[in-house]
Short mmCIF file of C-alpha atoms and ligand atoms in Angstrom, two decimals:
data_model
loop_
_atom_site.label_atom_id
_atom_site.label_comp_id
_atom_site.label_asym_id
_atom_site.label_seq_id
_atom_site.Cartn_x
_atom_site.Cartn_y
_atom_site.Cartn_z
CA MET A 1 8.99 -39.09 -94.08
CA GLU A 2 8.54 -37.78 -90.52
CA LEU A 3 11.39 -35.97 -88.77
CA TRP A 4 11.76 -36.35 -84.97
CA TYR A 5 14.08 -34.74 -82.40
CA THR A 6 15.21 -37.23 -79.76
CA GLU A 7 17.18 -36.32 -76.65
CA ASN A 8 18.82 -38.88 -74.36
CA GLN A 9 17.82 -37.32 -71.04
CA THR A 10 19.40 -40.16 -69.04
CA PRO A 11 21.00 -43.39 -70.30
CA ALA A 12 17.53 -45.00 -69.87
CA ILE A 13 15.12 -42.16 -70.76
CA ARG A 14 14.54 -40.44 -74.10
CA PHE A 15 12.38 -37.44 -74.99
CA SER A 16 11.09 -37.04 -78.56
CA CYS A 17 9.01 -34.53 -80.45
CA LYS A 18 8.02 -34.06 -84.08
CA VAL A 19 10.08 -31.61 -86.15
CA ASN A 20 8.66 -29.64 -89.07
CA LYS A 21 12.01 -28.29 -90.22
CA THR A 22 15.66 -27.94 -89.22
CA LEU A 23 16.34 -24.20 -89.43
CA HIS A 24 20.04 -24.06 -88.52
CA THR A 25 22.95 -26.22 -87.39
CA ALA A 26 26.50 -25.15 -86.50
CA LYS A 27 29.55 -26.34 -84.60
CA THR A 28 31.22 -23.62 -82.53
CA PRO A 29 34.43 -23.86 -80.46
CA TYR A 30 32.18 -24.54 -77.44
CA GLN A 31 29.23 -26.64 -78.59
CA GLU A 32 26.97 -27.91 -81.36
CA ILE A 33 24.00 -25.64 -82.02
CA ALA A 34 20.70 -26.59 -83.66
CA VAL A 35 17.52 -24.57 -84.12
CA LEU A 36 14.47 -26.68 -84.97
CA ASP A 37 10.92 -25.77 -85.87
CA THR A 38 9.00 -28.36 -83.83
CA GLU A 39 5.32 -29.20 -84.13
CA PRO A 40 4.38 -29.12 -80.40
CA PHE A 41 6.84 -26.62 -78.90
CA GLY A 42 7.53 -24.08 -81.65
CA ARG A 43 11.11 -23.06 -82.34
CA MET A 44 13.61 -24.95 -80.20
CA LEU A 45 17.26 -24.12 -79.43
CA VAL A 46 19.34 -27.25 -78.83
CA LEU A 47 22.95 -27.21 -77.59
CA ASP A 48 24.98 -30.44 -77.62
CA GLY A 49 21.78 -32.47 -77.97
CA MET A 50 20.00 -30.82 -75.00
CA VAL A 51 16.94 -28.56 -75.23
CA GLN A 52 17.81 -25.06 -74.02
CA THR A 53 14.66 -23.15 -74.81
CA CYS A 54 11.47 -23.39 -76.91
CA THR A 55 9.14 -20.60 -77.93
CA GLU A 56 6.09 -22.42 -76.47
CA ASP A 57 7.32 -22.99 -72.90
CA GLU A 58 10.26 -20.59 -72.44
CA PHE A 59 8.05 -18.17 -70.49
CA VAL A 60 8.08 -20.50 -67.48
CA TYR A 61 11.87 -20.71 -67.19
CA HIS A 62 12.62 -17.07 -68.00
CA GLU A 63 9.92 -15.60 -65.74
CA MET A 64 10.90 -17.83 -62.84
CA ILE A 65 14.66 -17.33 -63.06
CA VAL A 66 14.15 -13.54 -63.21
CA HIS A 67 11.03 -12.42 -61.33
CA VAL A 68 11.62 -14.38 -58.14
CA PRO A 69 14.99 -12.70 -57.36
CA LEU A 70 14.09 -9.33 -58.89
CA PHE A 71 10.87 -8.98 -56.89
CA THR A 72 12.74 -10.17 -53.78
CA HIS A 73 15.42 -7.48 -54.09
CA PRO A 74 14.12 -4.05 -52.99
CA ARG A 75 16.03 -2.13 -55.67
CA PRO A 76 17.73 -4.24 -58.36
CA SER A 77 19.44 -1.57 -60.44
CA ASP A 78 22.38 -3.61 -61.81
CA VAL A 79 21.75 -7.19 -62.91
CA LEU A 80 24.16 -9.72 -64.41
CA VAL A 81 23.24 -12.82 -66.41
CA VAL A 82 25.95 -15.48 -66.80
CA GLY A 83 25.15 -17.58 -69.89
CA GLY A 84 21.62 -16.93 -71.15
CA GLY A 85 22.74 -16.11 -74.70
CA ASP A 86 19.21 -16.66 -76.03
CA GLY A 87 18.21 -13.37 -74.34
CA GLY A 88 15.05 -14.61 -72.59
CA ALA A 89 16.26 -13.68 -69.10
CA ILE A 90 17.28 -10.22 -70.34
CA ARG A 91 13.82 -9.67 -71.86
CA GLU A 92 12.21 -10.37 -68.47
CA ILE A 93 14.79 -8.30 -66.49
CA LEU A 94 13.93 -5.25 -68.59
CA LYS A 95 10.31 -5.41 -67.33
CA HIS A 96 11.58 -4.27 -63.90
CA GLU A 97 11.41 -0.54 -63.47
CA PRO A 98 14.41 -0.22 -61.04
CA VAL A 99 16.78 -1.89 -63.54
CA GLU A 100 19.28 0.60 -64.93
CA LYS A 101 21.78 -1.83 -66.39
CA ALA A 102 21.67 -5.50 -67.41
CA VAL A 103 24.91 -7.22 -68.40
CA LEU A 104 24.88 -10.54 -70.28
CA VAL A 105 28.13 -12.51 -70.20
CA GLU A 106 27.87 -15.36 -72.68
CA ILE A 107 30.86 -17.48 -73.69
CA ASP A 108 29.58 -18.34 -77.18
CA ARG A 109 28.91 -15.46 -79.58
CA GLU A 110 27.14 -17.79 -81.99
CA VAL A 111 24.36 -18.54 -79.48
CA VAL A 112 23.57 -14.81 -79.27
CA GLU A 113 23.68 -14.36 -83.06
CA CYS A 114 21.56 -17.45 -83.60
CA ALA A 115 18.92 -16.32 -81.07
CA LYS A 116 18.70 -12.87 -82.70
CA GLN A 117 18.17 -14.47 -86.10
CA TYR A 118 15.91 -17.43 -85.30
CA LEU A 119 14.32 -16.63 -81.91
CA PRO A 120 13.57 -12.90 -82.18
CA GLU A 121 10.70 -12.98 -79.66
CA ILE A 122 13.10 -14.41 -77.04
CA ALA A 123 16.12 -12.25 -77.97
CA SER A 124 14.05 -9.05 -78.24
CA GLY A 125 15.76 -7.26 -75.33
CA LEU A 126 19.35 -7.76 -76.44
CA ASN A 127 19.51 -4.49 -78.38
CA ASP A 128 18.00 -2.39 -75.58
CA PRO A 129 20.25 0.54 -74.53
CA ARG A 130 20.25 -0.68 -70.91
CA VAL A 131 21.83 -3.99 -72.01
CA GLU A 132 25.52 -4.74 -72.45
CA VAL A 133 26.41 -8.05 -74.11
CA ILE A 134 29.91 -9.30 -73.32
CA ILE A 135 31.33 -12.38 -75.02
CA GLU A 136 33.54 -13.93 -72.35
CA ASP A 137 33.71 -16.82 -69.89
CA GLY A 138 31.48 -15.85 -66.95
CA ILE A 139 34.16 -16.99 -64.51
CA VAL A 140 36.78 -14.64 -65.97
CA TYR A 141 34.25 -11.77 -66.02
CA LEU A 142 33.37 -12.25 -62.35
CA GLN A 143 37.04 -12.40 -61.35
CA ASN A 144 37.48 -8.94 -62.86
CA ASN A 145 34.25 -7.27 -61.67
CA PRO A 146 33.78 -7.45 -57.89
CA GLY A 147 31.05 -5.57 -56.00
CA GLN A 148 29.01 -4.34 -58.95
CA PHE A 149 25.67 -6.18 -59.03
CA ASP A 150 22.43 -6.38 -57.05
CA VAL A 151 21.29 -9.63 -58.67
CA ILE A 152 23.30 -12.28 -60.55
CA LEU A 153 21.51 -14.99 -62.55
CA VAL A 154 23.31 -18.13 -63.68
CA ASP A 155 21.34 -19.11 -66.78
CA SER A 156 23.75 -21.81 -67.84
CA THR A 157 23.84 -25.04 -69.75
CA GLU A 158 24.09 -28.30 -67.82
CA PRO A 159 27.43 -28.75 -66.01
CA VAL A 160 29.31 -30.09 -69.01
CA GLY A 161 31.96 -28.33 -71.13
CA PRO A 162 32.34 -24.60 -70.36
CA ALA A 163 29.57 -24.69 -67.73
CA VAL A 164 31.32 -27.19 -65.39
CA GLY A 165 32.94 -24.37 -63.41
CA LEU A 166 29.59 -22.58 -62.91
CA PHE A 167 28.38 -25.22 -60.44
CA THR A 168 31.29 -25.08 -57.96
CA GLU A 169 31.80 -23.54 -54.52
CA ASP A 170 34.73 -21.50 -55.92
CA PHE A 171 32.36 -19.98 -58.47
CA TYR A 172 29.79 -19.09 -55.79
CA ARG A 173 32.59 -17.28 -53.92
CA LEU A 174 33.23 -15.19 -57.04
CA VAL A 175 29.49 -14.45 -57.30
CA TYR A 176 29.40 -13.45 -53.62
CA ALA A 177 32.27 -11.02 -54.23
CA ALA A 178 30.58 -9.60 -57.35
CA LEU A 179 27.35 -8.84 -55.45
CA ARG A 180 26.75 -5.64 -53.52
CA PRO A 181 25.53 -5.85 -49.90
CA GLY A 182 22.01 -7.34 -49.94
CA GLY A 183 22.72 -9.00 -53.29
CA ILE A 184 20.99 -12.12 -54.56
CA LEU A 185 22.12 -15.03 -56.73
CA VAL A 186 19.78 -17.40 -58.57
CA ALA A 187 21.05 -20.35 -60.60
CA GLN A 188 19.18 -22.96 -62.60
CA THR A 189 19.92 -26.19 -60.74
CA GLU A 190 18.42 -28.93 -62.94
CA SER A 191 15.79 -31.61 -62.30
CA PRO A 192 15.34 -32.95 -58.76
CA PHE A 193 14.17 -36.25 -60.31
CA TYR A 194 16.97 -36.92 -62.82
CA ASN A 195 19.84 -34.68 -61.62
CA ALA A 196 19.55 -34.72 -57.83
CA ASP A 197 23.35 -34.87 -57.55
CA ILE A 198 23.71 -31.57 -59.44
CA LEU A 199 21.02 -29.85 -57.37
CA VAL A 200 22.53 -31.06 -54.09
CA LYS A 201 26.05 -30.01 -55.15
CA ALA A 202 24.86 -26.53 -56.13
CA TYR A 203 22.81 -26.14 -52.94
CA THR A 204 25.66 -27.24 -50.63
CA GLY A 205 28.16 -25.10 -52.57
CA MET A 206 25.96 -22.02 -52.09
CA LYS A 207 25.35 -22.92 -48.42
CA ALA A 208 29.11 -22.89 -47.83
CA VAL A 209 29.28 -19.29 -49.07
CA PHE A 210 25.92 -17.51 -48.50
CA PRO A 211 24.03 -17.18 -45.19
CA ARG A 212 20.61 -17.88 -46.75
CA VAL A 213 19.88 -20.42 -49.51
CA ALA A 214 16.52 -21.69 -50.77
CA THR A 215 15.49 -23.88 -53.69
CA TYR A 216 12.28 -23.32 -55.65
CA LEU A 217 10.53 -25.25 -58.42
CA ALA A 218 8.65 -24.72 -61.68
CA ASN A 219 7.09 -26.97 -64.33
CA ILE A 220 8.80 -26.88 -67.72
CA PRO A 221 7.46 -29.47 -70.20
CA THR A 222 10.55 -29.74 -72.46
CA TYR A 223 13.14 -30.04 -69.66
CA PRO A 224 14.07 -33.46 -68.27
CA SER A 225 11.25 -34.77 -66.03
CA GLY A 226 9.28 -31.52 -66.44
CA LEU A 227 10.04 -30.49 -62.85
CA TRP A 228 12.84 -27.92 -62.73
CA SER A 229 14.75 -26.39 -59.83
CA PHE A 230 16.28 -22.98 -59.26
CA THR A 231 18.36 -22.14 -56.19
CA LEU A 232 18.45 -18.67 -54.68
CA ALA A 233 21.26 -17.49 -52.37
CA ALA A 234 21.19 -14.18 -50.51
CA LYS A 235 23.97 -12.20 -48.86
CA GLN A 236 21.65 -11.26 -46.00
CA ASP A 237 20.43 -13.79 -43.51
CA ALA A 238 16.82 -12.58 -43.43
CA PRO A 239 13.51 -14.00 -44.67
CA LEU A 240 13.02 -13.67 -48.41
CA PRO A 241 9.46 -12.51 -49.11
CA PRO A 242 8.84 -10.42 -52.25
CA SER A 243 9.76 -6.84 -51.40
CA ARG A 244 7.99 -5.36 -54.41
CA GLN A 245 4.74 -6.23 -56.22
CA PRO A 246 4.18 -6.29 -59.99
CA ALA A 247 2.37 -3.23 -61.34
CA PRO A 248 -1.18 -3.98 -62.63
CA ASP A 249 0.05 -3.93 -66.26
CA PHE A 250 3.10 -6.17 -65.57
CA ALA A 251 3.08 -8.83 -68.32
CA SER A 252 3.59 -12.43 -67.17
CA ARG A 253 2.14 -15.84 -68.05
CA TYR A 254 3.52 -18.00 -65.21
CA TYR A 255 4.73 -15.72 -62.42
CA THR A 256 2.24 -14.31 -59.92
CA PRO A 257 2.92 -12.89 -56.44
CA GLU A 258 1.07 -15.90 -54.95
CA LEU A 259 3.25 -18.32 -56.91
CA HIS A 260 6.35 -16.44 -55.74
CA SER A 261 5.70 -17.55 -52.17
CA SER A 262 4.39 -21.03 -52.97
CA CYS A 263 7.23 -22.06 -55.31
CA PHE A 264 9.56 -22.37 -52.29
CA VAL A 265 7.25 -24.98 -50.73
CA LEU A 266 9.06 -28.19 -51.66
CA PRO A 267 7.84 -31.78 -52.06
CA ARG A 268 9.04 -34.05 -49.24
CA PHE A 269 11.66 -35.86 -51.35
CA VAL A 270 13.29 -32.58 -52.40
CA LYS A 271 13.20 -31.20 -48.86
CA ASP A 272 14.75 -34.42 -47.57
CA MET A 273 17.56 -34.46 -50.12
CA LEU A 274 18.50 -30.86 -49.33
CA GLU A 275 18.24 -31.31 -45.55
CA LYS A 276 20.45 -34.41 -45.70
CA ALA A 277 22.99 -32.47 -47.75
CA ARG A 278 23.54 -29.79 -45.09
N1 SAM B 1 17.69 -22.06 -70.22
C1 SAM B 1 18.75 -22.94 -70.47
C2 SAM B 1 18.77 -24.25 -69.74
O1 SAM B 1 18.51 -24.35 -68.56
O2 SAM B 1 19.06 -25.23 -70.42
C3 SAM B 1 20.08 -22.27 -70.56
C4 SAM B 1 20.09 -21.42 -71.79
S1 SAM B 1 21.46 -20.50 -72.27
C5 SAM B 1 21.43 -20.87 -73.98
C6 SAM B 1 22.91 -21.32 -71.64
C7 SAM B 1 24.18 -20.65 -72.16
O3 SAM B 1 25.23 -20.75 -71.18
C8 SAM B 1 24.78 -21.24 -73.44
O4 SAM B 1 24.53 -20.37 -74.50
C9 SAM B 1 26.27 -21.40 -73.14
O5 SAM B 1 27.09 -21.01 -74.20
C10 SAM B 1 26.42 -20.51 -71.91
N2 SAM B 1 27.58 -20.83 -71.07
C11 SAM B 1 28.01 -22.05 -70.69
N3 SAM B 1 29.12 -21.94 -69.93
C12 SAM B 1 29.40 -20.60 -69.82
C13 SAM B 1 30.41 -19.85 -69.17
N4 SAM B 1 31.39 -20.44 -68.47
N5 SAM B 1 30.36 -18.50 -69.25
C14 SAM B 1 29.37 -17.87 -69.96
N6 SAM B 1 28.41 -18.54 -70.62
C15 SAM B 1 28.41 -19.89 -70.55
#
């Protein structure tokens, strides 16, 4: 008998893929976790019935959430990831030579443990001496740690359950306070096709707090609609070109310096929805 994973991406759209084996399931105080070995996308981490990351396409998401802000910042020495318990963002952050410390604040310890056990190629950076893993609500952590970071990444689940508060203007104020002068925030802001309301809310929330805000896009096959948005907010009101270039041996599969500039060029419907929201 064939085994299939099916996700209800909207009330009228489903995504399915063939599963070779269910490797792990658990219910934590925060969410339901599943790790599946899928035929087309490799190992897949699912939280509350939503794909979080897959070994075959995770490089797109993790490179784009990390390298765009870290190559924009001239000297990102202290970087915070809120959420991101799979470790993929941390793995990419550690490729940046100026990084001295990377803090991961994940609310659910079991996501981190599960990633270390079942997704070792994604979680590979979590034991690096430059990395501190803190199990706490990202909101509480930010309230207690102002002015400490050059870059803050919000690598969160969709705005349901514990992640609801990570998409609010109040949260962006906490991020602003936790960033040093010249600091940069990037958050994953969902699909412009299926979750335009979430993208617009995040964009307007950041606009109310930061002088410069810009959305960029990437293609991620296993995320709803395949077209994914990230929104960058900077403390300085200045253009945001890359301020550093990858070294010749910098390992990436999606990110390039050319893509860095072009990913901010938005399709008309996305531009329109963000301009209307101002
Ligand atoms: N790449 C993914 C995506 O876009 O779907 C996100 C991956 S990562 C697994 C998301 C993590 O955010 C989850 O492990 C979840 O536990 C964590 N999270 C949700 N709300 C949080 C909060 N308030 N503080 C810290 N971590 C949180």
